[in-house]
Coordinates of C-alpha atoms in Angstrom, one line a residue:
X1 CA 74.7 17.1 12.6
X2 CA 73.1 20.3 11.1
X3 CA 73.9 23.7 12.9
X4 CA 72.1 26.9 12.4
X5 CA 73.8 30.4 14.0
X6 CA 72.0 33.9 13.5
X7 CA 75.6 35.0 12.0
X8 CA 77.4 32.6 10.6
X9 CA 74.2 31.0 8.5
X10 CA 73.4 26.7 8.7
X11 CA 76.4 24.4 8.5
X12 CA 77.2 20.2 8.8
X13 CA 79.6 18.8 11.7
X14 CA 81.0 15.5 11.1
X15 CA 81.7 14.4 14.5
X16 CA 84.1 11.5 14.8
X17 CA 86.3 10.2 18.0
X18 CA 89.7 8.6 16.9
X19 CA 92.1 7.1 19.3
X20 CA 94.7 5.9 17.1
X21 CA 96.2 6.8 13.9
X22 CA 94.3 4.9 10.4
X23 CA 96.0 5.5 7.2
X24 CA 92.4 5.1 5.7
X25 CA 91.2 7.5 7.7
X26 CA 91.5 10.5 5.7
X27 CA 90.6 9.6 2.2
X28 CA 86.5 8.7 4.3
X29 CA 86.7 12.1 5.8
X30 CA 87.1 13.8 2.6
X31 CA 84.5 11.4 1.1
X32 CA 81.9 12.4 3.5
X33 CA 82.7 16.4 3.1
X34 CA 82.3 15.9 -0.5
X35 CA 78.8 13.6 -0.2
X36 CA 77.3 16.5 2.2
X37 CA 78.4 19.4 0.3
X38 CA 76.8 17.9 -2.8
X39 CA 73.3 16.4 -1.1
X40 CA 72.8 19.3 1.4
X41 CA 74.7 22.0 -0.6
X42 CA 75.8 23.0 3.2
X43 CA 79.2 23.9 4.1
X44 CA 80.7 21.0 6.0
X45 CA 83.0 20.8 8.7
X46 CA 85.0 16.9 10.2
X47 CA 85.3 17.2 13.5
X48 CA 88.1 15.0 14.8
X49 CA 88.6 14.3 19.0
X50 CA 91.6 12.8 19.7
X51 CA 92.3 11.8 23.6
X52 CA 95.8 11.7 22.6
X53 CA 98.1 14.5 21.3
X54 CA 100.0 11.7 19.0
X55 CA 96.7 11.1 17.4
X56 CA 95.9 14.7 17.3
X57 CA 98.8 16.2 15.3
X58 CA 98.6 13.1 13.0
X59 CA 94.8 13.8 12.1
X60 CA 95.1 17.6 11.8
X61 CA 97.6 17.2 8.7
X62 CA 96.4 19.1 6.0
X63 CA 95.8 16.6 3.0
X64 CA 96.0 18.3 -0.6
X65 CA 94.2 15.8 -3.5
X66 CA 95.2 16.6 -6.9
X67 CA 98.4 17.1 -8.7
X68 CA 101.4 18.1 -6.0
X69 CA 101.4 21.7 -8.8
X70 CA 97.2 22.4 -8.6
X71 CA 95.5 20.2 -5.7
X72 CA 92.4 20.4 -6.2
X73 CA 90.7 20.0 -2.8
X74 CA 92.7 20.3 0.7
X75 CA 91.4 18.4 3.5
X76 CA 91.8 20.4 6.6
X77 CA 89.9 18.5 9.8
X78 CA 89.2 20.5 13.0
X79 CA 90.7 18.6 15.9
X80 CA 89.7 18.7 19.4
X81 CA 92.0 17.2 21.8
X82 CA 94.0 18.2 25.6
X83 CA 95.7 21.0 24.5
X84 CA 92.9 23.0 22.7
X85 CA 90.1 21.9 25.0
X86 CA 89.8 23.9 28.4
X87 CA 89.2 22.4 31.6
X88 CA 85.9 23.2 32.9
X89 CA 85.9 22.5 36.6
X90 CA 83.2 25.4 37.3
X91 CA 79.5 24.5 37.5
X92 CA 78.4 27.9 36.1
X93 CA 81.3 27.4 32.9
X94 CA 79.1 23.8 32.6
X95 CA 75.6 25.7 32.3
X96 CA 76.9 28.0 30.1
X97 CA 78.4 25.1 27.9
X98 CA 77.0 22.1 28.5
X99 CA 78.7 20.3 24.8
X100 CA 82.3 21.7 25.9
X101 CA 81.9 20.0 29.5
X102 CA 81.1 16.8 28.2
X103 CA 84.2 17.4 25.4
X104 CA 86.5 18.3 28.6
X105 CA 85.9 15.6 30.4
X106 CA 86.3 13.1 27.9
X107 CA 89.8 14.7 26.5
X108 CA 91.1 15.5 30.1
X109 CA 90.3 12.1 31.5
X110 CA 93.6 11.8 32.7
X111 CA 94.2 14.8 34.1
X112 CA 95.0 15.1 37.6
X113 CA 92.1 17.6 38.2
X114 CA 89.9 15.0 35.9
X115 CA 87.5 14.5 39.3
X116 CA 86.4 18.1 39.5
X117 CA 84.9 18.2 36.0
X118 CA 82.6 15.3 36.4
X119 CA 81.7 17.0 39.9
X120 CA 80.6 20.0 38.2
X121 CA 78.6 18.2 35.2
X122 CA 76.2 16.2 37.9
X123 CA 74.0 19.4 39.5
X124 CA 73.9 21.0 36.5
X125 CA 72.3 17.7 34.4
X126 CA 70.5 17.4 37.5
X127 CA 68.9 21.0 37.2
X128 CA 68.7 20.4 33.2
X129 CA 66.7 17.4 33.9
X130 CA 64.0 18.7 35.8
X131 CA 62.8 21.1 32.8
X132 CA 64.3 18.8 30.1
X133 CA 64.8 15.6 30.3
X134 CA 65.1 14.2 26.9
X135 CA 68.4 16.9 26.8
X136 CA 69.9 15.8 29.9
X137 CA 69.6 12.0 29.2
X138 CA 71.7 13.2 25.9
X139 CA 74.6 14.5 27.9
X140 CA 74.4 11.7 30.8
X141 CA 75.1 9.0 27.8
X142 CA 77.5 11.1 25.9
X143 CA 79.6 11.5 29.3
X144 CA 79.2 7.8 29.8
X145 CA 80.2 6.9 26.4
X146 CA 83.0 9.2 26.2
X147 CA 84.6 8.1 29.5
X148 CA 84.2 4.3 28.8
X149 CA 87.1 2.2 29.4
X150 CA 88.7 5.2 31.1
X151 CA 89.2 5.4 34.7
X152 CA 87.2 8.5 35.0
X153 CA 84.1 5.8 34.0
X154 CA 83.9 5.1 37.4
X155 CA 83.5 8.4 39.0
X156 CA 81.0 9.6 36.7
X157 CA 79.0 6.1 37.2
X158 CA 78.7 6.6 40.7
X159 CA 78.8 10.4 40.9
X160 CA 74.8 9.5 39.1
X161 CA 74.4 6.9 41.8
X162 CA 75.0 9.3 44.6
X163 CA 71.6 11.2 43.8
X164 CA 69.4 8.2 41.1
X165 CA 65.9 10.1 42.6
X166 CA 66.8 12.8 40.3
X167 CA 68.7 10.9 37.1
X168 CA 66.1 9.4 34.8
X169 CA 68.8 8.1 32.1
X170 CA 69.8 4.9 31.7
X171 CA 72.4 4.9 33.3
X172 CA 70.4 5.8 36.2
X173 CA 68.0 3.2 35.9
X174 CA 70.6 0.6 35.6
X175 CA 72.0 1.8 38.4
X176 CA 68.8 1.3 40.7
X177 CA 68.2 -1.7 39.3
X178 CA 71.4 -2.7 40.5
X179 CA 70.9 -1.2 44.4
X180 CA 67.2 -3.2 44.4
X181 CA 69.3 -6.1 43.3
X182 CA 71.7 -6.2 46.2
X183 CA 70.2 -3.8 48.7
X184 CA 70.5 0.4 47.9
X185 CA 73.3 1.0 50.3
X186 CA 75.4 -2.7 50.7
X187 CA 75.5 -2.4 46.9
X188 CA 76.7 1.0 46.6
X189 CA 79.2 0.8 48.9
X190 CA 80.4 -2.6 47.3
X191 CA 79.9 -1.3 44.0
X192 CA 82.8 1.7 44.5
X193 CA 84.4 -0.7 46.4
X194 CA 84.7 -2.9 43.5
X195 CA 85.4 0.3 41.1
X196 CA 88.3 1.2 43.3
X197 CA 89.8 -2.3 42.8
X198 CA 89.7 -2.0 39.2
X199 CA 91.1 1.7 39.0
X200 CA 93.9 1.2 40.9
X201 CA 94.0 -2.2 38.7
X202 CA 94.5 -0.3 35.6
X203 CA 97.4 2.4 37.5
X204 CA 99.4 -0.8 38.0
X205 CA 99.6 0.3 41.3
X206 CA 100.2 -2.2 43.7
X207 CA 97.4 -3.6 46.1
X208 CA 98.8 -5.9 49.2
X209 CA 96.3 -8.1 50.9
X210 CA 95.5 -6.1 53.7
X211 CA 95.2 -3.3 51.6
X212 CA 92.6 -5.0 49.4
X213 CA 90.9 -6.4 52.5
X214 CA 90.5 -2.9 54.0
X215 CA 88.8 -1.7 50.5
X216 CA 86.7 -5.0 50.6
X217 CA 85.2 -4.8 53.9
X218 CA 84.7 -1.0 54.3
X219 CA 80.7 0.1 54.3
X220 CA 81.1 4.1 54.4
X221 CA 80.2 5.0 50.8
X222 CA 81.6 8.4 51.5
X223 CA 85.2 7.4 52.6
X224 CA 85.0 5.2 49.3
X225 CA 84.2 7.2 47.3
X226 CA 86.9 9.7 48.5
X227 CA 89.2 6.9 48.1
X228 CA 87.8 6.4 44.9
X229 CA 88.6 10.0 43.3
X230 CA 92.1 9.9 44.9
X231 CA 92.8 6.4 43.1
X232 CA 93.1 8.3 40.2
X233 CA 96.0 10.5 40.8
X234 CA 97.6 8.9 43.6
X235 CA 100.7 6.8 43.3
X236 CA 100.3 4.4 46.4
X237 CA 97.4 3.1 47.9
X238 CA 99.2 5.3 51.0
X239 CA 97.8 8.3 49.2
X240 CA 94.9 6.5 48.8
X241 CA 94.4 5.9 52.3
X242 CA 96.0 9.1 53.9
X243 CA 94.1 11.0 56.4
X244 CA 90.6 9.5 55.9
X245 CA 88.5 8.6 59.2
X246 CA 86.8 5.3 58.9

């Protein structure tokens, strides 16, 4: 990705995500600075975004190549990960950086206050789309991307169902095709019903029958979906359930 700044001249990111450590993984980083620098004759930059810190202190070792008394060329990757990426809960933060939202939400995904930063991304892509679509659709599959196989996955999913009139992405698309499929509002409601399930699924936290039947059969897409953003903090389906009129 080629970036051009009135101050700081053109450089190259090298964008990668990595969520475990890879022994291998340096010697390609420093293979793709070295390829750029000589085809482009651009500074380069590997940008590394860990979700974990573990991963994050292992890839932002500095790696000399060369003799241990002259190395020759230092490796030195800029990591993004929890503790260097702010939260941005703040809709006006998210216009003003669009990139760093979707990079929050994606490292903070599981952070208690993780529901507030999808909440702030939706009316600003929704704005953005209006006068820019093409840009918008970007950041709605980034988000998606980023989040999958995260619990957070779920919110943002049907945080674009709430309003699909507006979201053109794909995501969007699938997800009318799905509410023509089983009927707009049964299917929604079902459909964070069933995301619920899986959530509190992958907390381990424990789901008795009646429990489970109360998720099944409720219709309110609003009290599920407040159920739905609690799932991912809470410790009991108790929490889950507290003070919510059905």
């Amino acid at each position: 990705m080629r970036v051009d700044t009135a101050e700081q001249g053109s450089y190259l990111l090298v964008v990668e995500a990595q969520g475990k450590k890879d022994p291998d993984k340096p010697a390609s980083w420093t293979y793709s600075l070295s390829y750029l620098h000589a085809k482009y004759r651009l500074p380069p930059v590997v940008v590394v975004v860990c979700q974990d810190r573990a991963t994050a202190t292992w890839a932002a070792r500095h790696l000399e190549i060369g003799p241990r008394q002259w190395p020759s060329l230092t490796l030195r990757p800029l990591v993004l990960e929890p503790d260097n990426v702010p939260i941005v809960t703040s809709p006006d933060k998210v216009a003003h950086d669009l990139p760093m939202a979707v990079l929050s939400a994606v490292l903070h995904h599981r952070d208690p206050q993780i529901e507030a930063i999808p909440k702030a991304m939706a009316p600003v892509l929704r704005d953005l789309q209006e006068h820019d679509e093409d840009t918008a659709d970007i950041y709605i599959e980034l988000t998606r991307q980023g989040l999958e196989k995260t619990l957070a996955a779920d919110l943002w999913r049907h945080l674009v169902a709430i309003d699909t009139s507006f979201f053109t992405s794909s995501l969007a698309e699938e997800l009318r095709d799905e509410g023509r499929a089983e009927g707009r509002a049964e299917g929604k409601a079902q459909g964070v019903a069933e995301s619920l399930l899986l959530v509190l699924a992958g907390r381990d936290i424990e789901v008795s029958e009646e429990a489970r039947e109360r998720i099944s059969t409720c219709d309110d897409h609003d009290v599920l979906t407040t159920w739905l953003t609690r799932a991912m903090t809470a410790a009991s389906t108790a929490e889950v359930f507290a003070d919510v009129t059905e």
